Amino acid sequence: MSGQSPYYLTTPIYYVNDVPHIGHAYTTLACDVLARFKRLDGCPVKFLTGTDEHGQKVEKSARLAGIDPQAFADRVSLNFSDLLTLMKFTNDDFIRTTEPRHHKACHALWQALEASGHIYLGSYSGWYAVRDEAFYGEDELRDGPDSKKIAPTGAECEWMEEPSYFFRLSAWQQPLLDFYEANPDFILPAGKRNEVMAFVRGGLRDLSISRTTFDWGIRVPGDERHIMYVWLDALANYITAVGYPETGAGTDYARYWPADLHMVGKDILRFHTVYWPAFLMAAGLAPPRRVFAHGWWTIEGQKMSKSLGNVIAPDALVTMYGLDATRYFLMREVPFGNDGDFSHRAMVNRINSDLANGYGNLVQRVLSMIGKNCGAAVPQPGPLAEADQRLLDAAYALLETARSELSVQAFHRMLDAFWAVIGAANRYMDEQAPWTLRKTDPARMATVLYVLAETIRHLGILTQPVMPDASARILEQLAVPEEARGFDRLGPAHALVVGTPLPPPCGVFPRYVEEPPRS
Ligand code: MSP
C-alpha cells in the first residue's frame, strides 16, 4: 500500500470567459486519473477544481454579452461543471471564486500579508495584458501593429497608471531560490524548473496586487477603493477549499495542506511557482509540495483558437469516439509535460491499434474461448509452466511500475507499461494456441486461459483510472464484484476463483470504421 496520508490535488480554476475545450479537459483529466488511482490504492484523496470568476477579463466578456458579471459567471461556470459530468471527473469539491467562503479566505490572506509587513501602498505605472491578467516589464514586450505592445504570450498590453498596493516580491528572491534548491521536485518537469529558477535569479520586482480602475473582484479589506489582483484572488482558492483561515488541529487545512500537487498548464507556471509560494511563505503558510506544468495541445498542427475556428469541444470528441477512447488518447498520445498535436488520424489509429486490436482483441479472444470451451466459468488451471508464470509476474509487477510512474505524473509511461503486458499476453496466446490445445490437451488449454483471464483481471483493475467504463465492463465479464476492484486485490492472493460462472462475453472496444473528419 502507498500509505494512508491524504493526497490533495488541484486543477487551475478556469476563467469563465470561454467555453471549455480539450485544453481545459486535459488538465482536469490528468488530475482525475491521479485521483482515481490514489483512491483505488487506498489513499484518502481531495480533488479540487472550479472556476475563476473575477477580474477585468471576465468583466469585459460579461459586458460584451450584455449581462452583469455575476449572471455571466453563473452561466459560464455551468459549462465547466457540465464538463465534469461529461468526462466522469471525480472531483470532491467545485470552487467558485464568487462564493462567500472564498471572500473570507482572501480577506484573511490579505490581512496576514499586511500584518507581516509585506504589503505597501504605492502607484503602478506599467504594462498590463488583460488576456493574461498579467503585468509585464517593458523589456519583455515587442512592438505590434498600430504601435501596440505585445507580451511574449501574444497578448496585447495596455499602459496602466493607478494607485496600487504592492507585495514585496523582491524580498522573496533568495527564500524562493533556497526553497527550489531544497525541494528539487517542487517544479516538474525538470526543464520547467530550470526556466523558473533562471527567471527568479534574474531578479524579482515587487508585484502590484490591487487595482482601482474596475470593479469586478474582491475588495481590499480596509480600503474599499481597491480590488484585489485577480491572480492573488484566484490562487487563494487552493486554501479556501481546505477551510482557510481555519487552520487549527482537526481542520481540513491541517489534514490536507500543503497540497500535494497543483496541476497547471505551462502558461501559468510563474504564477504558481513564484507568486504563490511567496504569498504563502509571507503569510506564514507552507508552500505546496509540487507544481507540474503540462504542455499545450495544438490541433492538426495549428494553435487552437476561436479565430481559426479549430477549437475542439470535449463533448464533440466524446460523441464521436466515446469517453474511454478520448480519455485514453489524451493520456497516451503525448508524453505528459510535452506539447502535443491532436489529429483525428492519430485518434483513430490509437482506437484501432491500441484499443480494438490490442486490449479489446485480447479480452474478446480469451473470454469467448472460456465461454465456449470451459462451461462459461473460470477454468481450473493445472501446474504452471515457465511462460505462464512469466506472464503472471509481468502483470503482478504493474502496480509498482504504475505507482512509480505516477509519482512523477508520467501517465504515458504507466500506459506504455500496461500495453507492454497486453502485447505480451496477445503473443503468449498466439504461442500457446489454446484453440489447438482444445483438441490435443484440454487441461493445458484451461491453464492457458486461466493465466490469460488472471492477466486481464489485473489489467482491468489497473486501467480503471484512465478508462473507467470499459474497465468496469471487462471486470463485469470476469465476474469481479465492485468491492473487489481496488488495488489491494491485485496479486495472486485474490486470484479468480475457479468455477465462478461468467456472463456471456461482449466486445468492449469497437474498431473505428468510418473515415475520420478530414484534417
Ligand atoms: N484562471 C487561470 C488559472 C487560475 S489558477 C489559480 C487560467 N484559466 S484558463 O481557463 O485560461 O486556463 C486553465 C488551464 O487550461 C491552464 O492550465 C491552461 O494551460 C489550460 N489550457 C488552455 N489551453 C490549452 C491548450 N491548448 N492545451 C493544453 N492546455 C491548455 O489560466
Coordinates of C-alpha atoms and ligand atoms in Angstrom, one line a residue:
M1 CA 0.0 0.0 0.0
S2 CA 1.1 3.5 -0.6
G3 CA 0.3 4.6 2.9
Q4 CA -2.8 6.4 4.1
S5 CA -1.6 10.0 4.3
P6 CA -4.2 12.2 2.5
Y7 CA -3.5 13.4 -1.0
Y8 CA -4.7 16.8 -2.1
L9 CA -4.6 17.7 -5.7
T10 CA -6.0 20.6 -7.7
T11 CA -6.6 21.9 -11.2
P12 CA -6.3 25.5 -12.1
I13 CA -9.6 27.3 -11.8
Y14 CA -10.9 28.1 -15.2
Y15 CA -11.7 31.5 -16.4
V16 CA -15.4 31.9 -17.1
N17 CA -14.9 33.9 -20.3
D18 CA -14.9 30.9 -22.5
V19 CA -16.5 27.6 -23.3
P20 CA -14.4 24.6 -22.2
H21 CA -12.2 23.0 -24.9
I22 CA -9.9 19.9 -24.8
G23 CA -7.1 22.0 -23.3
H24 CA -9.2 22.6 -20.2
A25 CA -10.5 19.0 -20.2
Y26 CA -6.8 17.8 -20.3
T27 CA -5.7 19.4 -17.1
T28 CA -8.7 18.1 -15.2
L29 CA -8.4 14.7 -16.8
A30 CA -4.8 14.3 -15.6
C31 CA -5.9 15.1 -12.1
D32 CA -8.9 12.8 -12.4
V33 CA -6.7 9.8 -13.4
L34 CA -4.4 10.5 -10.5
A35 CA -7.3 10.9 -8.0
R36 CA -8.9 7.7 -9.1
F37 CA -5.6 5.9 -9.0
K38 CA -4.8 7.1 -5.5
R39 CA -8.3 6.2 -4.2
L40 CA -8.0 2.7 -5.6
D41 CA -4.6 2.5 -3.9
G42 CA -6.3 3.1 -0.6
C43 CA -5.4 6.7 -0.1
P44 CA -7.8 9.4 1.1
V45 CA -8.0 12.0 -1.7
K46 CA -9.2 15.5 -2.0
F47 CA -9.5 16.6 -5.7
L48 CA -10.4 20.2 -6.3
T49 CA -11.4 22.1 -9.4
G50 CA -13.6 25.2 -10.1
T51 CA -13.9 28.5 -11.8
D52 CA -12.0 31.8 -11.7
E53 CA -14.8 34.4 -11.9
H54 CA -13.3 37.8 -11.1
G55 CA -11.1 40.2 -13.0
Q56 CA -11.1 42.6 -15.9
K57 CA -11.1 39.8 -18.5
V58 CA -14.4 38.3 -17.2
E59 CA -15.9 41.8 -16.6
K60 CA -15.1 42.6 -20.3
S61 CA -16.7 39.4 -21.6
A62 CA -19.8 40.0 -19.5
R63 CA -20.1 43.5 -20.9
L64 CA -19.8 42.1 -24.4
A65 CA -22.5 39.5 -23.6
G66 CA -24.6 42.4 -22.3
I67 CA -25.2 41.0 -18.8
D68 CA -23.9 41.7 -15.4
P69 CA -20.7 39.8 -14.4
Q70 CA -22.3 37.6 -11.7
A71 CA -25.1 36.4 -14.1
F72 CA -22.4 35.9 -16.7
A73 CA -20.2 33.9 -14.3
D74 CA -23.2 31.8 -13.2
R75 CA -23.9 30.9 -16.8
V76 CA -20.4 30.1 -17.9
S77 CA -19.4 28.3 -14.7
L78 CA -22.2 25.8 -15.6
N79 CA -20.3 24.8 -18.8
F80 CA -17.4 23.8 -16.6
S81 CA -19.5 21.8 -14.2
D82 CA -21.2 20.1 -17.1
L83 CA -17.8 19.1 -18.4
L84 CA -17.2 17.2 -15.1
T85 CA -20.3 15.0 -15.7
L86 CA -19.5 14.5 -19.4
M87 CA -15.9 13.4 -18.7
K88 CA -16.9 11.5 -15.5
F89 CA -14.4 13.6 -13.4
T90 CA -14.5 12.7 -9.8
N91 CA -13.7 16.0 -8.1
D92 CA -14.6 16.2 -4.4
D93 CA -15.3 20.0 -4.5
F94 CA -16.0 22.6 -7.1
I95 CA -15.0 26.1 -6.0
R96 CA -16.2 29.4 -7.5
T97 CA -14.3 32.5 -6.5
T98 CA -17.6 34.4 -6.1
E99 CA -18.5 32.3 -3.2
P100 CA -18.6 33.8 0.3
R101 CA -16.1 31.2 1.7
H102 CA -13.6 32.5 -0.8
H103 CA -14.1 36.2 0.1
K104 CA -13.4 35.2 3.6
A105 CA -10.2 33.4 2.8
C106 CA -9.0 36.2 0.5
H107 CA -9.5 38.8 3.2
A108 CA -7.7 36.7 5.8
L109 CA -4.8 36.1 3.4
W110 CA -4.5 39.8 2.6
Q111 CA -4.6 40.6 6.3
A112 CA -1.9 38.0 7.1
L113 CA 0.3 39.5 4.3
E114 CA -0.3 43.0 5.6
A115 CA 0.3 42.1 9.2
S116 CA 3.7 40.5 8.3
G117 CA 4.7 43.8 6.6
H118 CA 4.7 42.5 3.0
I119 CA 2.2 44.9 1.6
Y120 CA 2.6 48.6 1.0
L121 CA 0.7 51.3 -0.9
G122 CA 2.2 52.9 -4.0
S123 CA 1.2 53.6 -7.5
Y124 CA 1.6 51.4 -10.5
S125 CA 2.6 52.6 -13.9
G126 CA 3.4 50.0 -16.5
W127 CA 2.1 47.4 -18.9
Y128 CA -0.8 45.1 -18.3
A129 CA -2.3 42.4 -20.5
V130 CA -6.0 41.8 -19.7
R131 CA -6.0 38.5 -21.6
D132 CA -3.3 37.1 -19.3
E133 CA -4.3 39.2 -16.4
A134 CA -0.6 39.8 -16.0
F135 CA 1.9 42.7 -15.7
Y136 CA 4.9 42.9 -18.0
G137 CA 8.1 44.8 -17.9
E138 CA 9.0 47.0 -20.9
D139 CA 11.9 44.7 -21.7
E140 CA 9.6 41.7 -22.1
L141 CA 7.5 43.3 -24.8
R142 CA 7.7 43.6 -28.6
D143 CA 6.2 46.1 -30.9
G144 CA 3.0 45.0 -32.6
P145 CA 0.8 46.6 -35.3
D146 CA -0.7 50.1 -34.6
S147 CA 2.2 50.8 -32.2
K148 CA 0.6 48.2 -29.8
K149 CA 2.9 46.5 -27.3
I150 CA 2.7 42.7 -27.3
A151 CA 3.5 40.3 -24.5
P152 CA 5.6 37.1 -25.0
T153 CA 2.3 35.2 -24.9
G154 CA 1.0 37.2 -27.9
A155 CA -1.5 39.2 -25.7
E156 CA -1.9 42.9 -26.3
C157 CA -0.8 45.1 -23.5
E158 CA -2.2 48.4 -22.3
W159 CA -0.5 51.1 -20.3
M160 CA -1.8 51.4 -16.7
E161 CA -1.3 54.1 -14.2
E162 CA -3.2 53.9 -10.9
P163 CA -2.7 53.7 -7.1
S164 CA -2.0 50.2 -6.1
Y165 CA -1.0 48.1 -3.2
F166 CA 2.3 46.1 -3.8
F167 CA 3.5 42.9 -2.5
R168 CA 7.2 42.8 -1.6
L169 CA 8.1 40.1 -4.0
S170 CA 11.6 41.3 -4.3
A171 CA 12.3 40.2 -0.7
W172 CA 11.4 36.6 -1.7
Q173 CA 14.0 36.1 -4.4
Q174 CA 16.5 34.3 -2.1
P175 CA 14.0 32.4 0.0
L176 CA 12.4 31.1 -3.2
L177 CA 15.7 30.0 -4.7
D178 CA 16.5 28.3 -1.4
F179 CA 13.1 26.6 -1.5
Y180 CA 13.6 25.3 -5.0
E181 CA 17.1 24.0 -4.1
A182 CA 15.7 22.2 -1.0
N183 CA 12.8 20.7 -2.9
P184 CA 14.1 19.6 -6.3
D185 CA 10.8 18.0 -7.3
F186 CA 8.7 21.1 -6.4
I187 CA 8.6 22.0 -10.1
L188 CA 8.2 19.3 -12.7
P189 CA 9.2 18.6 -15.5
A190 CA 12.8 19.5 -14.7
G191 CA 13.2 21.7 -17.7
K192 CA 10.5 23.9 -16.4
R193 CA 12.2 24.1 -13.0
N194 CA 15.3 25.4 -14.7
E195 CA 13.3 28.1 -16.5
V196 CA 11.7 29.3 -13.3
M197 CA 15.0 29.3 -11.4
A198 CA 16.6 31.4 -14.2
F199 CA 13.7 33.8 -14.1
V200 CA 14.0 34.2 -10.3
R201 CA 17.7 34.5 -10.4
G202 CA 17.3 37.4 -12.8
G203 CA 15.7 39.4 -10.0
L204 CA 12.1 40.0 -8.9
R205 CA 10.2 43.2 -8.9
D206 CA 7.6 44.0 -6.3
L207 CA 4.1 42.9 -7.5
S208 CA 1.1 45.1 -7.9
I209 CA -1.7 43.3 -6.1
S210 CA -4.6 45.7 -6.3
R211 CA -6.5 47.7 -9.0
T212 CA -8.7 50.7 -8.8
T213 CA -9.9 51.1 -12.4
F214 CA -12.5 48.4 -12.5
D215 CA -14.9 46.8 -10.0
W216 CA -15.4 43.1 -10.6
G217 CA -13.5 41.5 -7.8
I218 CA -12.9 41.2 -4.1
R219 CA -12.4 44.5 -2.3
V220 CA -9.2 45.0 -0.3
P221 CA -10.1 44.8 3.4
G222 CA -9.8 48.3 4.9
D223 CA -9.6 50.1 1.6
E224 CA -12.7 49.6 -0.5
R225 CA -11.5 51.6 -3.4
H226 CA -9.1 48.8 -4.3
I227 CA -9.9 45.4 -5.9
M228 CA -7.6 42.5 -5.2
Y229 CA -5.4 41.5 -8.1
V230 CA -7.2 38.6 -9.7
W231 CA -4.3 36.2 -9.5
L232 CA -4.0 36.7 -5.8
D233 CA -7.7 36.1 -5.5
A234 CA -7.5 33.0 -7.8
L235 CA -4.5 31.4 -6.2
A236 CA -6.1 31.6 -2.8
N237 CA -8.8 29.2 -4.0
Y238 CA -6.5 26.3 -3.1
I239 CA -6.6 27.2 0.6
T240 CA -10.2 28.4 0.6
A241 CA -11.2 24.9 -0.3
V242 CA -9.5 23.4 2.8
G243 CA -11.2 25.9 5.1
Y244 CA -8.6 28.7 5.5
P245 CA -8.5 30.8 7.7
E246 CA -9.5 27.9 10.0
T247 CA -6.1 26.1 10.3
G248 CA -6.1 24.5 13.8
A249 CA -5.9 20.8 14.7
G250 CA -8.7 18.7 13.2
T251 CA -9.5 21.2 10.3
D252 CA -9.4 20.3 6.7
Y253 CA -6.5 22.7 6.4
A254 CA -4.5 20.6 8.9
R255 CA -5.4 17.5 7.1
Y256 CA -4.7 18.5 3.5
W257 CA -2.4 21.5 3.4
P258 CA 0.2 21.7 1.9
A259 CA -1.4 20.5 -1.3
D260 CA 0.5 17.5 -2.8
L261 CA 0.0 18.7 -6.4
H262 CA -1.1 21.7 -8.3
M263 CA -1.5 20.6 -11.9
V264 CA -1.2 23.5 -14.3
G265 CA -0.6 24.3 -18.0
K266 CA 2.9 25.6 -18.8
D267 CA 1.5 29.1 -19.4
I268 CA 0.6 29.7 -15.8
L269 CA 3.7 28.2 -14.2
R270 CA 5.2 31.5 -13.0
F271 CA 2.0 32.4 -11.0
H272 CA 2.1 29.0 -9.3
T273 CA 5.8 28.6 -8.7
V274 CA 6.9 32.2 -7.9
Y275 CA 4.0 34.3 -6.7
W276 CA 2.1 31.6 -4.9
P277 CA 4.8 30.2 -2.7
A278 CA 6.0 33.7 -2.0
F279 CA 2.5 34.8 -0.9
L280 CA 2.2 31.7 1.3
M281 CA 5.6 32.0 2.9
A282 CA 5.0 35.7 3.6
A283 CA 1.7 34.8 5.2
G284 CA 3.4 32.2 7.3
L285 CA 1.8 29.3 5.4
A286 CA 3.5 26.3 3.9
P287 CA 4.1 26.2 0.1
P288 CA 2.6 23.4 -1.9
R289 CA 4.6 20.2 -2.4
R290 CA 4.6 20.1 -6.2
V291 CA 3.5 22.1 -9.3
F292 CA 3.5 20.1 -12.5
A293 CA 3.3 22.0 -15.8
H294 CA 1.9 20.1 -18.7
G295 CA 2.2 21.1 -22.3
W296 CA -0.2 22.5 -24.8
W297 CA -2.3 20.9 -27.5
T298 CA -2.3 22.1 -31.0
I299 CA -5.0 20.9 -33.4
E300 CA -3.8 19.3 -36.6
G301 CA -0.6 21.3 -36.3
Q302 CA -2.2 24.6 -35.6
K303 CA -2.7 26.7 -32.4
M304 CA -6.2 26.2 -31.1
S305 CA -8.1 29.4 -31.4
K306 CA -11.5 30.8 -31.9
S307 CA -10.4 32.9 -34.8
L308 CA -9.1 29.9 -36.7
G309 CA -12.3 28.1 -35.8
N310 CA -10.5 24.9 -34.8
V311 CA -11.4 24.7 -31.2
I312 CA -12.3 21.2 -30.2
A313 CA -15.1 20.9 -27.6
P314 CA -14.7 17.8 -25.4
D315 CA -18.3 16.7 -26.0
A316 CA -17.7 16.6 -29.8
L317 CA -14.8 14.1 -29.2
V318 CA -16.8 12.1 -26.7
T319 CA -19.7 11.8 -29.1
M320 CA -17.5 10.8 -32.0
Y321 CA -15.1 8.4 -30.3
G322 CA -16.6 7.6 -26.8
L323 CA -15.4 8.7 -23.4
D324 CA -12.9 6.0 -22.7
A325 CA -11.1 6.3 -26.0
T326 CA -11.0 10.1 -25.6
R327 CA -9.5 9.8 -22.1
Y328 CA -7.1 7.2 -23.2
F329 CA -5.9 9.1 -26.2
L330 CA -5.3 12.3 -24.3
M331 CA -3.2 10.5 -21.6
R332 CA -1.3 8.2 -24.0
E333 CA -0.6 10.2 -27.2
V334 CA 1.8 12.7 -25.7
P335 CA 4.5 12.3 -23.1
F336 CA 2.9 14.2 -20.2
G337 CA 4.7 17.5 -19.9
N338 CA 5.4 17.9 -23.6
D339 CA 3.3 19.8 -26.1
G340 CA 1.2 17.6 -28.4
D341 CA -0.8 17.7 -31.5
F342 CA -4.3 16.4 -31.8
S343 CA -5.4 14.9 -35.1
H344 CA -8.3 12.7 -35.9
R345 CA -6.0 10.4 -37.8
A346 CA -3.9 9.8 -34.6
M347 CA -7.0 9.3 -32.6
V348 CA -8.4 6.7 -34.9
N349 CA -5.0 4.9 -35.0
R350 CA -4.9 4.7 -31.3
I351 CA -8.5 3.4 -31.1
N352 CA -7.9 0.7 -33.7
S353 CA -4.4 -0.4 -32.8
D354 CA -4.2 0.0 -29.0
L355 CA -7.8 -0.4 -28.0
A356 CA -9.5 -2.6 -30.6
N357 CA -6.6 -4.8 -31.8
G358 CA -4.6 -4.7 -28.6
Y359 CA -6.6 -4.6 -25.4
G360 CA -10.0 -5.4 -26.9
N361 CA -8.8 -8.3 -29.0
L362 CA -7.1 -9.9 -26.0
V363 CA -10.2 -9.7 -23.8
Q364 CA -12.5 -10.9 -26.5
R365 CA -10.5 -13.8 -27.6
V366 CA -9.9 -15.1 -24.1
L367 CA -13.5 -14.6 -22.9
S368 CA -15.1 -16.1 -25.9
M369 CA -12.9 -19.2 -25.7
I370 CA -13.7 -19.6 -22.0
G371 CA -17.4 -19.1 -22.8
K372 CA -17.4 -21.8 -25.5
N373 CA -14.9 -24.3 -24.1
C374 CA -14.9 -24.0 -20.3
G375 CA -18.6 -24.1 -19.5
A376 CA -18.7 -20.3 -19.2
A377 CA -16.9 -20.4 -15.9
V378 CA -13.4 -19.6 -14.6
P379 CA -11.3 -22.6 -15.8
Q380 CA -9.3 -24.8 -13.5
P381 CA -5.5 -24.3 -14.0
G382 CA -3.0 -27.1 -13.8
P383 CA 0.7 -26.8 -12.9
L384 CA 2.2 -23.5 -14.3
A385 CA 4.8 -23.6 -17.0
E386 CA 7.6 -21.0 -17.1
A387 CA 5.8 -19.0 -19.8
D388 CA 2.6 -18.9 -17.7
Q389 CA 4.5 -17.7 -14.6
R390 CA 6.4 -15.1 -16.7
L391 CA 3.2 -13.5 -17.9
L392 CA 1.6 -13.5 -14.5
D393 CA 4.7 -12.0 -12.9
A394 CA 4.6 -9.2 -15.5
A395 CA 1.0 -8.5 -14.6
Y396 CA 1.8 -8.6 -10.8
A397 CA 4.7 -6.1 -11.4
L398 CA 2.4 -3.5 -13.0
L399 CA 1.2 -1.9 -9.8
E400 CA 4.6 -0.9 -8.6
T401 CA 5.5 0.4 -12.0
A402 CA 2.3 2.4 -12.2
R403 CA 2.9 3.9 -8.7
S404 CA 6.4 4.9 -9.5
E405 CA 5.4 6.4 -12.9
L406 CA 2.5 8.3 -11.4
S407 CA 4.6 9.6 -8.6
V408 CA 6.2 11.8 -11.2
Q409 CA 3.0 12.2 -13.3
A410 CA 4.3 10.1 -16.1
F411 CA 0.8 8.9 -17.3
H412 CA 2.1 7.9 -20.7
R413 CA 4.8 5.7 -19.3
M414 CA 2.3 4.0 -17.0
L415 CA 0.2 3.2 -20.0
D416 CA 3.2 2.0 -22.0
A417 CA 3.8 -0.5 -19.2
F418 CA 0.2 -1.7 -19.3
W419 CA 0.4 -2.1 -23.1
A420 CA 3.6 -4.0 -22.9
V421 CA 1.7 -6.6 -20.9
I422 CA -1.2 -6.5 -23.3
G423 CA 1.2 -7.2 -26.1
A424 CA 2.9 -10.0 -24.2
A425 CA -0.4 -11.6 -23.4
N426 CA -1.5 -11.5 -27.0
R427 CA 1.8 -13.1 -28.1
Y428 CA 1.5 -15.7 -25.3
M429 CA -1.9 -16.6 -26.6
D430 CA -0.7 -16.9 -30.1
E431 CA 2.2 -19.1 -29.0
Q432 CA 0.2 -21.3 -26.7
A433 CA -2.6 -21.6 -29.3
P434 CA -5.3 -22.7 -26.9
W435 CA -7.6 -23.4 -29.9
T436 CA -5.2 -26.2 -30.9
L437 CA -4.9 -27.4 -27.2
R438 CA -8.7 -27.8 -27.1
K439 CA -8.3 -31.0 -29.1
T440 CA -4.9 -32.2 -28.0
D441 CA -4.7 -31.2 -24.3
P442 CA -7.8 -29.6 -22.8
A443 CA -6.3 -29.4 -19.3
R444 CA -3.4 -27.3 -20.7
M445 CA -5.9 -25.2 -22.6
A446 CA -7.7 -24.5 -19.3
T447 CA -4.4 -23.5 -17.7
V448 CA -3.5 -21.1 -20.5
L449 CA -7.0 -19.5 -20.4
Y450 CA -6.8 -19.2 -16.7
V451 CA -3.5 -17.4 -16.9
L452 CA -4.8 -15.1 -19.5
A453 CA -8.0 -14.3 -17.5
E454 CA -6.0 -13.5 -14.4
T455 CA -3.8 -11.2 -16.5
I456 CA -6.9 -9.5 -17.8
R457 CA -8.2 -9.1 -14.3
H458 CA -5.0 -7.2 -13.4
L459 CA -5.3 -5.0 -16.5
G460 CA -9.0 -4.4 -15.9
I461 CA -8.3 -3.2 -12.3
L462 CA -5.3 -1.1 -13.3
T463 CA -6.9 0.6 -16.3
Q464 CA -9.9 1.9 -14.3
P465 CA -8.4 5.3 -13.6
V466 CA -8.0 6.0 -17.3
M467 CA -10.9 4.1 -18.8
P468 CA -13.5 3.7 -16.0
D469 CA -16.4 2.4 -18.2
A470 CA -14.5 0.0 -20.4
S471 CA -12.6 -1.4 -17.4
A472 CA -15.8 -1.9 -15.5
R473 CA -17.2 -3.9 -18.4
I474 CA -14.1 -6.0 -18.5
L475 CA -14.3 -6.7 -14.8
E476 CA -18.0 -7.5 -15.0
Q477 CA -17.3 -10.1 -17.7
L478 CA -14.8 -11.7 -15.3
A479 CA -17.4 -11.6 -12.6
V480 CA -15.1 -9.4 -10.4
P481 CA -17.5 -7.8 -7.9
E482 CA -17.3 -4.0 -7.5
E483 CA -15.9 -4.3 -4.0
A484 CA -13.0 -6.4 -5.3
R485 CA -11.7 -3.9 -7.8
G486 CA -9.3 -2.0 -5.5
F487 CA -5.5 -2.3 -5.9
D488 CA -5.4 -4.3 -2.7
R489 CA -6.9 -7.1 -4.8
L490 CA -4.0 -7.3 -7.2
G491 CA -1.6 -10.2 -7.0
P492 CA -2.1 -14.0 -6.6
A493 CA -3.8 -13.8 -3.2
H494 CA -7.1 -12.6 -4.7
A495 CA -7.0 -14.6 -8.0
L496 CA -10.1 -15.5 -9.9
V497 CA -12.0 -18.3 -8.2
V498 CA -12.1 -21.5 -10.2
G499 CA -15.7 -22.4 -11.3
T500 CA -17.1 -18.9 -10.9
P501 CA -19.8 -18.5 -13.7
L502 CA -19.0 -15.8 -16.2
P503 CA -21.6 -13.8 -18.1
P504 CA -21.7 -14.0 -21.9
P505 CA -18.8 -12.0 -23.4
C506 CA -19.4 -8.9 -25.4
G507 CA -17.0 -6.6 -27.2
V508 CA -15.6 -3.7 -25.2
F509 CA -13.5 -1.7 -27.8
P510 CA -15.1 -1.4 -31.2
R511 CA -13.0 -0.6 -34.2
Y512 CA -13.5 2.9 -35.7
V513 CA -14.5 2.1 -39.2
E514 CA -15.6 5.5 -40.6
E515 CA -13.2 7.8 -42.3
P516 CA -12.2 10.4 -39.6
P517 CA -13.1 14.0 -40.3
R518 CA -10.7 15.5 -42.9
S519 CA -7.7 17.1 -41.3
Ligands
MSP1 N1 -7.8 31.2 -14.4 C1 -6.5 30.9 -14.7 C2 -6.0 29.9 -13.7 C3 -6.0 30.3 -12.2 S1 -5.4 29.0 -11.2 C4 -5.3 29.8 -9.7 C5 -6.4 30.3 -16.1 N2 -7.5 29.8 -16.6 S2 -7.7 29.3 -18.1 O1 -9.0 28.9 -18.2 O2 -7.2 30.2 -19.0 O3 -6.7 28.0 -18.3 C6 -6.8 26.9 -17.5 C7 -5.9 25.8 -17.9 O4 -6.2 25.3 -19.3 C8 -4.5 26.1 -17.9 O5 -3.8 25.1 -17.2 C9 -4.1 26.1 -19.3 O6 -2.7 25.7 -19.5 C10 -5.0 25.1 -19.9 N3 -5.1 25.2 -21.3 C11 -5.7 26.2 -22.1 N4 -5.5 25.9 -23.4 C12 -4.7 24.8 -23.5 C13 -4.3 24.0 -24.6 N5 -4.5 24.4 -25.9 N6 -3.7 22.8 -24.4 C14 -3.5 22.4 -23.1 N7 -3.9 23.1 -22.0 C15 -4.4 24.4 -22.2 O7 -5.3 30.3 -16.6

